[in-house]
Amino acid sequence: MDWGTDLWDQYDVIDKHTQSGIDLVERYVKFVKERSEIEQSYTKQLRNLTKKYARRGSKEDQDSKFSNHASFQEILIELNDYTGQRELVAENMMTEICAELTKFLQDVKQERKTHLADARKAQQTLEGSFKHLESIKKRFAKEWAEAEKATQQAEKIENDLNATKPDVDKVKQHAFARLHTAEECRNDYAAQLQKYNKEQNFFYYTEIPQIFNKLQDLDERRIRRLAEGYCQFSDIEKKVLPIISKCLEGISATGAKINEKQDSALLIEQHKSGFERPGDVEFEDYSQGNKSATYDSNLNLPKGRPKLWPFSKKQKLPVAEDFSHLPPEQRKKKLQAKIDENTKELLKAQDQGGALQKMKGVYEKNPQMGDPSSLEPQITETAQNIGRLRADLAKYETWLSEAVGGEDSSNTINNNKQYVVVANDRSEDIYTDLDNEFDDIDSPVGHCTALYTFEGNSEGTISITEGELLSIMEEDKGDGWMRVLRANGDEGYIPSSYVKLAPQHTHTHTHTHTHTHTLAVGACTES
């Protein structure tokens, strides 16, 4: 069954039906578009919600160490991932359904328009052929009537006794001409009728069926594509369900892994002061002795019991650099955190300095690869940073020693893996008893000239000025620093890249950073 055979005479029905199908596709596209807009609005609100409740500020950063606080932040992360999948649904609906169906519709409309135009054109051609047939038919009828009239007139004249022979011949000749013309019209009519019947047969049995079948195929393709669009509406959701399920499972897992005992222990670890509980208050008897003594003693009565640390109202104490404003336990933790932080930064800076020195050496050997002097600012900055970090590290180590108990601090530090500090073959010599060590060195090992001015603001370093002649008391051992003696007697460390060695000093100072890989070993091996 096909339209061309069974609906050969239903052009208007086919026209209306195909237009209705196109309208349905357009309506579905509009529906999906509005569905996507709802999804986009939903995801926007979810984004704003997660952003609103996301962790902000140092206080919340501190709270995030507790499992119940951290789990809430993980829930927000999972919800953010969930929102991403909802956004993907909206995006895919717009691209895979709306955009594709809209493009498909444009092609369908154009193809339908072409087929309907072909059908109308074929109909107009057949109608034109039929009109031509009718005109030939009318002419044939007219000429045949005229021929019959002329024949009758000729017969009448021929039977008239008074008619002359010329008149009879003239009338017969006229009648014969009319008959001949009528016969030609009859032949034209017969030929045109045969042609029209052939065209009509082609129109109804070949041309129109082909056009209507094409329209049928077009409509079936439209239906199939629309059905795929219906399935896509579901499939797009199904594709993200596994990830959405993982997000929801992650939220459940986050809630399940909360450990209330661990959070309580963490709070103790963070805020344990280390103070001993206050002892009993002794009884002070003012009833003994004479009145004057009592009166005098009253002058020295304490105004009130000192506030106890745990129950006193918190006051915003000025923040001291050595964290002495904190309770003992908290002070030790803060100092150790600073030491660890400085250790990492120092390792990083030393690696960077070694890399810059290597690069400088490569440039000096191969000038075409770069200008060695262009690295001097970076080398200078790195050297200054290393000096500052070393001084800070020594400073925090000293404060930590005080906090953990004086001479036992070194063992305490070394016995704790968290208290591993940067220490190479000579780092302890740099930061401890510098003055005594300097006194032990009697003579310089060479001389150098300062290329740049260096402000020795860190502990263990000295200031030098450009062009100053210096005595080398200790060579660079690979960390980018050397100990020098100034003419005024000042002695300390300066960056090796800031000076130029005197000609008689034949030793070269190659800067490597291999020592940085052993910096964190010193403290561990001692334990």
Coordinates of C-alpha atoms in Angstrom, one line a residue:
M1 CA 0.0 0.0 0.0
D2 CA 1.3 3.4 -0.9
W3 CA 0.0 6.9 -1.4
G4 CA 0.5 6.9 -5.1
T5 CA -1.8 4.0 -5.6
D6 CA -4.5 4.5 -2.9
L7 CA -4.4 8.3 -2.6
W8 CA -3.9 9.2 -6.2
D9 CA -6.8 11.7 -6.1
Q10 CA -6.1 13.0 -2.5
Y11 CA -3.7 15.8 -3.2
D12 CA -5.3 18.2 -0.6
V13 CA -5.3 15.4 2.1
I14 CA -1.6 14.7 1.5
D15 CA -0.8 18.4 1.5
K16 CA -2.6 18.9 4.9
H17 CA -1.2 15.7 6.4
T18 CA 2.5 16.4 5.6
Q19 CA 2.1 20.0 6.9
S20 CA 0.6 18.7 10.2
G21 CA 3.7 16.4 10.6
I22 CA 6.1 19.3 10.2
D23 CA 4.1 21.3 12.7
L24 CA 4.4 18.4 15.2
V25 CA 8.2 18.4 14.8
E26 CA 8.4 22.1 15.3
R27 CA 6.2 21.8 18.4
Y28 CA 8.4 19.1 19.8
V29 CA 11.5 21.2 19.2
K30 CA 9.9 24.0 21.1
F31 CA 9.0 21.6 23.9
V32 CA 12.6 20.3 24.3
K33 CA 14.0 23.9 24.1
E34 CA 11.8 24.9 27.1
R35 CA 12.7 21.8 28.9
S36 CA 16.4 22.7 28.5
E37 CA 15.8 26.2 29.7
I38 CA 14.2 24.8 32.9
E39 CA 17.3 22.5 33.3
Q40 CA 19.6 25.5 32.8
S41 CA 17.7 27.5 35.4
Y42 CA 17.9 24.6 37.8
T43 CA 21.6 24.2 37.4
K44 CA 22.2 27.9 37.8
Q45 CA 20.4 27.8 41.1
L46 CA 22.4 24.7 42.2
R47 CA 25.6 26.5 41.3
N48 CA 24.6 29.5 43.3
L49 CA 23.6 27.3 46.2
T50 CA 26.9 25.4 46.3
K51 CA 28.8 28.7 46.0
K52 CA 26.8 30.2 48.8
Y53 CA 27.7 27.4 51.2
A54 CA 31.2 26.7 50.1
R55 CA 34.0 27.2 52.6
R56 CA 35.3 30.7 52.9
G57 CA 37.6 32.4 55.3
S58 CA 40.4 31.2 57.7
K59 CA 37.9 30.1 60.4
E60 CA 36.1 27.7 58.1
D61 CA 39.5 26.5 56.8
Q62 CA 40.4 25.6 60.3
D63 CA 37.0 23.9 60.9
S64 CA 37.4 21.9 57.7
K65 CA 39.9 19.6 59.5
F66 CA 37.0 18.1 61.4
S67 CA 35.3 15.2 59.6
N68 CA 31.8 16.6 59.9
H69 CA 32.8 20.0 58.5
A70 CA 35.0 18.4 55.8
S71 CA 32.1 16.0 54.8
F72 CA 29.8 18.9 54.2
Q73 CA 32.3 20.5 51.9
E74 CA 32.7 17.2 50.1
I75 CA 28.9 17.1 49.7
L76 CA 29.0 20.5 48.1
I77 CA 31.7 19.2 45.7
E78 CA 29.6 16.2 44.8
L79 CA 26.6 18.4 44.3
N80 CA 28.7 20.6 42.1
D81 CA 29.6 17.6 40.0
Y82 CA 25.9 16.6 39.9
T83 CA 25.1 20.1 38.7
G84 CA 27.7 19.6 35.9
Q85 CA 25.8 16.5 34.7
R86 CA 22.5 18.4 34.7
E87 CA 24.2 21.1 32.6
L88 CA 25.3 18.4 30.3
V89 CA 21.7 17.2 29.9
A90 CA 20.6 20.7 29.0
E91 CA 23.4 21.2 26.5
N92 CA 22.9 17.8 24.8
M93 CA 19.2 18.4 24.5
M94 CA 19.8 21.7 22.7
T95 CA 22.5 20.3 20.4
E96 CA 21.4 16.8 19.8
I97 CA 17.6 17.3 19.6
C98 CA 16.8 21.0 19.0
A99 CA 19.6 21.9 16.7
E100 CA 19.6 18.7 14.7
L101 CA 15.8 18.5 14.3
T102 CA 15.7 22.2 13.3
K103 CA 18.2 21.5 10.6
F104 CA 16.3 18.3 9.5
L105 CA 13.0 20.4 9.4
Q106 CA 14.6 22.9 7.0
D107 CA 15.5 20.0 4.6
V108 CA 12.0 18.4 4.9
K109 CA 10.2 21.7 4.3
Q110 CA 12.2 22.3 1.1
E111 CA 11.8 18.8 -0.2
R112 CA 8.0 18.8 0.5
K113 CA 7.7 22.2 -1.2
T114 CA 9.5 20.8 -4.3
H115 CA 7.3 17.7 -4.5
L116 CA 4.0 19.6 -4.1
A117 CA 5.2 22.1 -6.7
D118 CA 5.9 19.2 -9.1
A119 CA 2.4 17.8 -8.5
R120 CA 0.8 21.2 -9.2
K121 CA 2.9 21.6 -12.3
A122 CA 1.9 18.2 -13.6
Q123 CA -1.7 19.0 -12.9
Q124 CA -1.5 22.3 -14.7
T125 CA 0.2 20.7 -17.7
L126 CA -2.6 18.1 -18.0
E127 CA -5.3 20.7 -17.7
G128 CA -3.6 22.8 -20.4
S129 CA -3.5 19.7 -22.7
F130 CA -7.2 19.1 -22.0
K131 CA -8.1 22.7 -22.8
H132 CA -6.2 22.4 -26.1
L133 CA -8.1 19.1 -26.8
E134 CA -11.4 20.9 -26.1
S135 CA -10.6 23.7 -28.5
I136 CA -9.7 21.3 -31.3
K137 CA -12.9 19.4 -30.6
K138 CA -15.0 22.5 -30.8
R139 CA -13.3 23.5 -34.1
F140 CA -14.0 20.0 -35.5
A141 CA -17.6 20.2 -34.5
K142 CA -17.9 23.7 -36.1
E143 CA -16.2 22.7 -39.3
W144 CA -18.3 19.5 -39.6
A145 CA -21.5 21.5 -39.2
E146 CA -20.4 23.9 -41.8
A147 CA -19.5 21.0 -44.1
E148 CA -22.9 19.4 -43.7
K149 CA -24.6 22.7 -44.4
A150 CA -22.5 23.2 -47.5
T151 CA -23.4 19.7 -48.7
Q152 CA -27.1 20.2 -48.1
Q153 CA -26.9 23.5 -50.0
A154 CA -25.1 21.8 -52.9
E155 CA -27.7 19.1 -53.1
K156 CA -30.5 21.7 -53.0
I157 CA -28.9 23.7 -55.9
E158 CA -28.3 20.6 -57.9
N159 CA -32.0 19.6 -57.6
D160 CA -33.1 23.1 -58.6
L161 CA -34.2 23.0 -62.4
N162 CA -33.5 26.7 -62.8
A163 CA -29.9 26.4 -61.5
T164 CA -27.2 26.6 -64.1
K165 CA -24.3 24.2 -64.3
P166 CA -21.7 26.8 -63.2
D167 CA -23.7 27.5 -60.1
V168 CA -24.0 23.8 -59.4
D169 CA -20.3 23.2 -59.8
K170 CA -19.5 26.2 -57.6
V171 CA -21.7 24.9 -54.8
K172 CA -20.3 21.4 -55.0
Q173 CA -16.7 22.7 -55.0
H174 CA -17.5 24.8 -51.8
A175 CA -19.1 21.8 -50.1
F176 CA -16.1 19.6 -51.0
A177 CA -13.7 22.2 -49.5
R178 CA -15.8 22.3 -46.3
L179 CA -15.8 18.6 -46.1
H180 CA -12.0 18.5 -46.6
T181 CA -11.5 21.1 -43.8
A182 CA -13.8 19.2 -41.5
E183 CA -11.9 16.0 -42.2
E184 CA -8.6 17.7 -41.2
C185 CA -10.1 19.0 -38.0
R186 CA -11.4 15.5 -37.3
N187 CA -7.8 14.1 -37.8
D188 CA -6.4 16.9 -35.5
Y189 CA -9.0 16.1 -32.9
A190 CA -8.3 12.4 -33.0
A191 CA -4.5 13.0 -32.8
Q192 CA -4.9 15.4 -29.9
L193 CA -7.3 13.1 -28.1
Q194 CA -4.8 10.2 -28.4
K195 CA -2.0 12.5 -27.1
Y196 CA -4.1 13.7 -24.2
N197 CA -5.2 10.2 -23.2
K198 CA -1.5 9.2 -23.2
E199 CA -0.6 12.2 -21.0
Q200 CA -3.5 11.6 -18.7
N201 CA -2.5 7.9 -18.3
F202 CA 1.1 9.0 -17.5
F203 CA -0.2 11.6 -15.0
Y204 CA -2.5 9.3 -13.1
Y205 CA -0.5 6.1 -13.3
T206 CA 3.1 7.3 -13.2
E207 CA 3.8 10.9 -12.5
I208 CA 1.4 11.6 -9.6
P209 CA 2.0 8.2 -7.9
Q210 CA 5.8 8.9 -8.0
I211 CA 5.4 12.3 -6.5
F212 CA 2.9 11.1 -3.8
N213 CA 5.2 8.1 -3.0
K214 CA 8.1 10.6 -2.5
L215 CA 5.9 12.6 -0.2
Q216 CA 5.0 9.4 1.6
D217 CA 8.7 8.5 2.0
L218 CA 9.4 12.0 3.2
D219 CA 6.7 11.8 5.8
E220 CA 7.9 8.4 7.0
R221 CA 11.4 9.7 7.4
R222 CA 10.0 12.7 9.3
I223 CA 8.2 10.3 11.6
R224 CA 11.3 8.1 12.1
R225 CA 13.4 11.1 12.9
L226 CA 10.8 12.4 15.4
A227 CA 10.7 9.0 17.0
E228 CA 14.5 9.1 17.4
G229 CA 14.1 12.6 19.0
Y230 CA 11.6 11.1 21.5
C231 CA 14.2 8.4 22.4
Q232 CA 17.0 10.9 22.7
F233 CA 15.0 12.8 25.2
S234 CA 15.3 9.7 27.5
D235 CA 18.7 8.6 26.4
I236 CA 20.4 11.9 27.2
E237 CA 19.1 11.5 30.8
K238 CA 20.2 7.9 30.9
K239 CA 23.8 8.7 29.9
V240 CA 24.4 10.9 32.9
L241 CA 22.6 8.6 35.4
P242 CA 25.7 6.5 36.2
I243 CA 27.7 9.6 37.1
I244 CA 24.8 11.1 39.0
S245 CA 24.5 7.9 40.9
K246 CA 28.2 8.1 41.8
C247 CA 27.7 11.6 43.0
L248 CA 24.8 10.5 45.2
E249 CA 26.8 7.5 46.4
G250 CA 29.6 9.8 47.2
I251 CA 27.4 12.0 49.3
S252 CA 26.2 8.9 51.2
A253 CA 29.8 7.7 51.6
T254 CA 30.8 11.2 52.9
G255 CA 28.1 11.1 55.5
A256 CA 29.1 7.5 56.6
K257 CA 32.8 8.3 57.0
I258 CA 32.3 11.0 59.6
N259 CA 34.1 10.0 62.8
E260 CA 32.8 11.9 65.9
K261 CA 35.6 10.5 68.1
Q262 CA 38.3 11.6 65.7
D263 CA 36.8 15.1 65.6
S264 CA 36.8 15.3 69.4
A265 CA 40.4 14.2 69.5
L266 CA 41.3 16.7 66.8
L267 CA 39.7 19.5 68.8
I268 CA 41.9 18.5 71.8
E269 CA 45.0 18.4 69.6
Q270 CA 44.3 21.8 68.2
H271 CA 43.5 23.7 71.4
K272 CA 45.3 21.8 74.2
S273 CA 47.1 24.6 76.1
G274 CA 49.6 22.5 78.1
F275 CA 48.9 24.4 81.3
E276 CA 48.6 22.5 84.6
R277 CA 45.4 22.8 86.4
P278 CA 45.5 25.5 89.2
G279 CA 46.2 24.2 92.7
D280 CA 44.2 24.8 95.8
V281 CA 44.1 28.4 97.1
E282 CA 45.7 28.6 100.5
F283 CA 43.9 30.1 103.4
E284 CA 45.2 33.5 104.4
D285 CA 44.4 34.3 108.1
Y286 CA 44.2 38.0 108.7
S287 CA 42.8 37.5 112.2
Q288 CA 46.3 37.0 113.7
G289 CA 48.4 39.9 115.0
N290 CA 47.5 43.4 116.0
K291 CA 45.1 45.7 114.3
S292 CA 47.9 47.8 112.8
A293 CA 49.4 44.8 111.3
T294 CA 46.1 43.7 110.1
Y295 CA 45.5 47.2 108.7
D296 CA 48.9 47.2 107.0
S297 CA 48.4 43.8 105.5
N298 CA 45.1 44.9 104.2
L299 CA 46.9 47.4 102.1
N300 CA 48.6 44.6 100.3
L301 CA 45.6 42.4 99.8
P302 CA 45.3 41.0 96.3
K303 CA 42.5 42.8 94.4
G304 CA 41.2 39.5 93.2
R305 CA 42.2 36.0 92.1
P306 CA 44.0 36.0 88.8
K307 CA 41.8 34.9 86.0
L308 CA 42.2 31.2 85.1
W309 CA 43.3 30.5 81.5
P310 CA 40.6 28.0 80.6
F311 CA 37.7 30.1 81.9
S312 CA 38.9 33.6 81.2
K313 CA 37.3 35.6 78.5
K314 CA 39.3 35.5 75.4
Q315 CA 41.3 38.6 74.7
K316 CA 42.8 39.5 71.4
L317 CA 46.5 39.4 72.3
P318 CA 49.0 41.0 70.0
V319 CA 50.4 38.3 67.7
A320 CA 54.1 37.8 68.5
E321 CA 56.4 36.5 65.8
D322 CA 57.6 33.7 68.1
F323 CA 54.0 32.8 69.0
S324 CA 54.7 33.5 72.6
H325 CA 51.2 34.8 72.9
L326 CA 49.9 31.2 72.5
P327 CA 49.7 28.4 75.1
P328 CA 52.8 26.2 75.2
E329 CA 51.4 23.3 73.1
Q330 CA 49.9 25.6 70.5
R331 CA 53.1 27.6 70.3
K332 CA 55.2 24.4 69.6
K333 CA 52.8 23.4 66.8
K334 CA 52.9 26.8 65.2
L335 CA 56.7 27.0 65.4
Q336 CA 57.0 23.5 64.0
A337 CA 54.6 24.4 61.2
K338 CA 56.7 27.4 60.3
I339 CA 59.9 25.3 60.3
D340 CA 58.3 22.8 58.0
E341 CA 57.1 25.5 55.7
N342 CA 60.5 27.2 55.6
T343 CA 62.1 23.9 55.0
K344 CA 60.1 23.3 51.9
E345 CA 60.6 26.8 50.7
L346 CA 64.4 26.6 51.3
L347 CA 64.6 23.3 49.4
K348 CA 62.7 24.8 46.5
A349 CA 64.8 28.0 46.5
Q350 CA 68.1 25.9 46.6
D351 CA 66.9 23.8 43.6
Q352 CA 66.0 26.9 41.8
G353 CA 69.4 28.5 42.5
G354 CA 71.2 25.4 41.4
A355 CA 69.2 25.3 38.2
L356 CA 70.0 28.9 37.5
Q357 CA 73.7 28.4 38.1
K358 CA 73.7 25.4 35.7
M359 CA 71.9 27.4 33.1
K360 CA 74.4 30.3 33.5
G361 CA 77.2 27.8 33.0
V362 CA 75.6 26.5 29.9
Y363 CA 75.2 30.1 28.6
E364 CA 78.8 30.9 29.4
K365 CA 80.0 27.9 27.4
N366 CA 77.5 28.4 24.6
P367 CA 76.8 32.2 24.2
Q368 CA 74.5 31.6 21.3
M369 CA 72.0 29.9 23.6
G370 CA 71.6 33.0 25.8
D371 CA 73.2 35.9 27.7
P372 CA 74.6 34.8 31.1
S373 CA 74.2 38.3 32.5
S374 CA 70.4 38.1 31.9
L375 CA 70.2 35.5 34.7
E376 CA 72.0 37.6 37.3
P377 CA 68.8 39.3 38.6
Q378 CA 67.2 36.0 39.1
I379 CA 70.3 34.5 40.7
T380 CA 70.6 37.5 43.0
E381 CA 67.0 37.3 44.0
T382 CA 67.2 33.6 44.7
A383 CA 70.4 34.0 46.7
Q384 CA 68.7 36.7 48.8
N385 CA 65.7 34.5 49.3
I386 CA 67.9 31.6 50.4
G387 CA 69.7 33.8 52.9
R388 CA 66.4 35.0 54.3
L389 CA 64.9 31.5 54.6
R390 CA 68.1 30.2 56.4
A391 CA 67.9 33.0 58.9
D392 CA 64.2 32.5 59.5
L393 CA 64.7 28.8 59.8
A394 CA 67.4 29.3 62.5
K395 CA 65.2 31.7 64.3
Y396 CA 62.2 29.4 64.4
E397 CA 64.5 26.5 65.5
T398 CA 65.8 28.5 68.4
W399 CA 62.3 29.5 69.5
L400 CA 61.2 25.8 69.2
S401 CA 64.1 24.8 71.3
E402 CA 63.0 27.2 74.0
A403 CA 59.4 26.0 73.7
V404 CA 60.2 22.3 74.1
G405 CA 62.6 22.7 77.0
G406 CA 66.1 24.0 76.3
E407 CA 68.9 21.5 76.0
D408 CA 66.6 18.5 75.4
S409 CA 65.0 20.2 72.4
S410 CA 67.4 18.8 69.8
N411 CA 66.6 15.2 70.8
T412 CA 62.9 16.1 70.8
I413 CA 63.1 17.5 67.4
N414 CA 65.2 14.7 65.9
N415 CA 63.0 12.0 67.5
N416 CA 59.9 13.3 65.7
K417 CA 59.7 12.7 62.0
Q418 CA 57.5 15.8 61.7
Y419 CA 60.3 17.9 63.1
V420 CA 62.8 17.1 60.3
V421 CA 64.6 20.4 59.4
V422 CA 66.9 21.4 56.6
A423 CA 70.4 20.5 57.5
N424 CA 73.3 19.7 55.2
D425 CA 77.0 19.3 56.0
R426 CA 77.4 22.9 57.0
S427 CA 73.9 24.4 57.7
E428 CA 74.3 23.9 61.4
D429 CA 77.6 25.6 61.3
I430 CA 75.9 28.6 59.7
Y431 CA 73.3 29.1 62.4
T432 CA 75.1 28.1 65.6
D433 CA 78.0 29.9 67.2
L434 CA 78.9 31.8 64.2
D435 CA 81.2 34.2 66.1
N436 CA 83.1 31.4 67.7
E437 CA 83.5 29.6 64.4
F438 CA 84.8 32.8 62.7
D439 CA 87.4 33.2 65.5
D440 CA 88.8 29.8 64.7
I441 CA 89.8 30.7 61.1
D442 CA 93.1 32.5 61.0
S443 CA 93.8 33.2 57.4
P444 CA 91.7 33.7 54.2
V445 CA 91.7 31.2 51.4
G446 CA 91.5 33.8 48.7
H447 CA 90.3 37.2 47.7
C448 CA 87.4 38.6 45.6
T449 CA 85.8 41.8 44.5
A450 CA 82.1 42.6 45.0
L451 CA 80.3 43.0 41.7
Y452 CA 77.0 44.2 43.3
T453 CA 75.8 45.7 46.6
F454 CA 74.2 43.2 49.0
E455 CA 72.2 44.2 52.0
G456 CA 72.8 41.5 54.6
N457 CA 69.6 41.7 56.5
S458 CA 69.4 38.1 57.5
E459 CA 71.2 36.5 60.5
G460 CA 74.6 35.3 59.6
T461 CA 75.0 37.5 56.5
I462 CA 76.8 40.8 56.1
S463 CA 76.4 43.8 53.8
I464 CA 78.9 44.6 51.0
T465 CA 79.1 47.4 48.5
E466 CA 80.0 47.2 44.8
G467 CA 83.7 47.3 44.1
E468 CA 84.7 46.3 47.7
L469 CA 87.7 44.0 48.1
L470 CA 86.9 41.1 50.3
S471 CA 88.9 38.2 51.8
I472 CA 87.4 34.7 51.3
M473 CA 87.3 32.8 54.6
E474 CA 85.2 29.9 53.4
E475 CA 84.5 28.9 49.8
D476 CA 81.2 28.2 48.2
K477 CA 80.5 24.5 48.9
G478 CA 77.7 24.2 46.4
D479 CA 74.8 26.1 48.1
G480 CA 75.6 29.5 46.5
W481 CA 77.1 31.1 49.6
M482 CA 80.6 31.9 50.8
R483 CA 81.9 33.4 54.0
V484 CA 84.0 36.6 53.6
L485 CA 85.9 39.1 55.8
R486 CA 85.6 42.8 55.2
A487 CA 88.3 45.3 55.7
N488 CA 86.5 46.7 58.8
G489 CA 86.5 43.3 60.4
D490 CA 82.9 42.3 59.7
E491 CA 82.6 38.6 58.7
G492 CA 79.6 36.7 57.4
Y493 CA 78.0 35.0 54.4
I494 CA 77.2 36.6 51.0
P495 CA 75.9 35.2 47.7
S496 CA 78.8 33.7 45.7
S497 CA 77.3 35.2 42.5
Y498 CA 77.8 38.7 43.9
V499 CA 81.6 38.6 43.7
K500 CA 84.3 38.1 41.2
L501 CA 87.3 36.0 42.3
A502 CA 90.7 37.5 42.2
P503 CA 93.1 36.1 39.5
Q504 CA 95.3 34.3 42.1
H505 CA 92.3 32.3 43.3
T506 CA 92.4 29.4 41.0
H507 CA 89.5 27.4 42.5
T508 CA 86.2 27.5 40.5
H509 CA 82.9 27.5 42.3
T510 CA 80.5 25.3 40.4
H511 CA 77.0 25.6 41.6
T512 CA 75.2 22.3 41.9
H513 CA 72.0 21.6 43.8
T514 CA 72.7 18.0 44.5
H515 CA 73.0 18.8 48.2
T516 CA 69.4 19.6 48.4
H517 CA 68.5 16.0 48.1
T518 CA 70.3 15.3 51.4
L519 CA 69.1 18.2 53.3
A520 CA 66.2 16.4 55.0
V521 CA 68.4 13.4 55.9
G522 CA 70.5 14.9 58.6
A523 CA 67.9 15.1 61.3
C524 CA 66.5 11.6 60.5
T525 CA 69.8 9.8 60.6
E526 CA 70.7 11.2 64.0
S527 CA 67.6 9.5 65.4

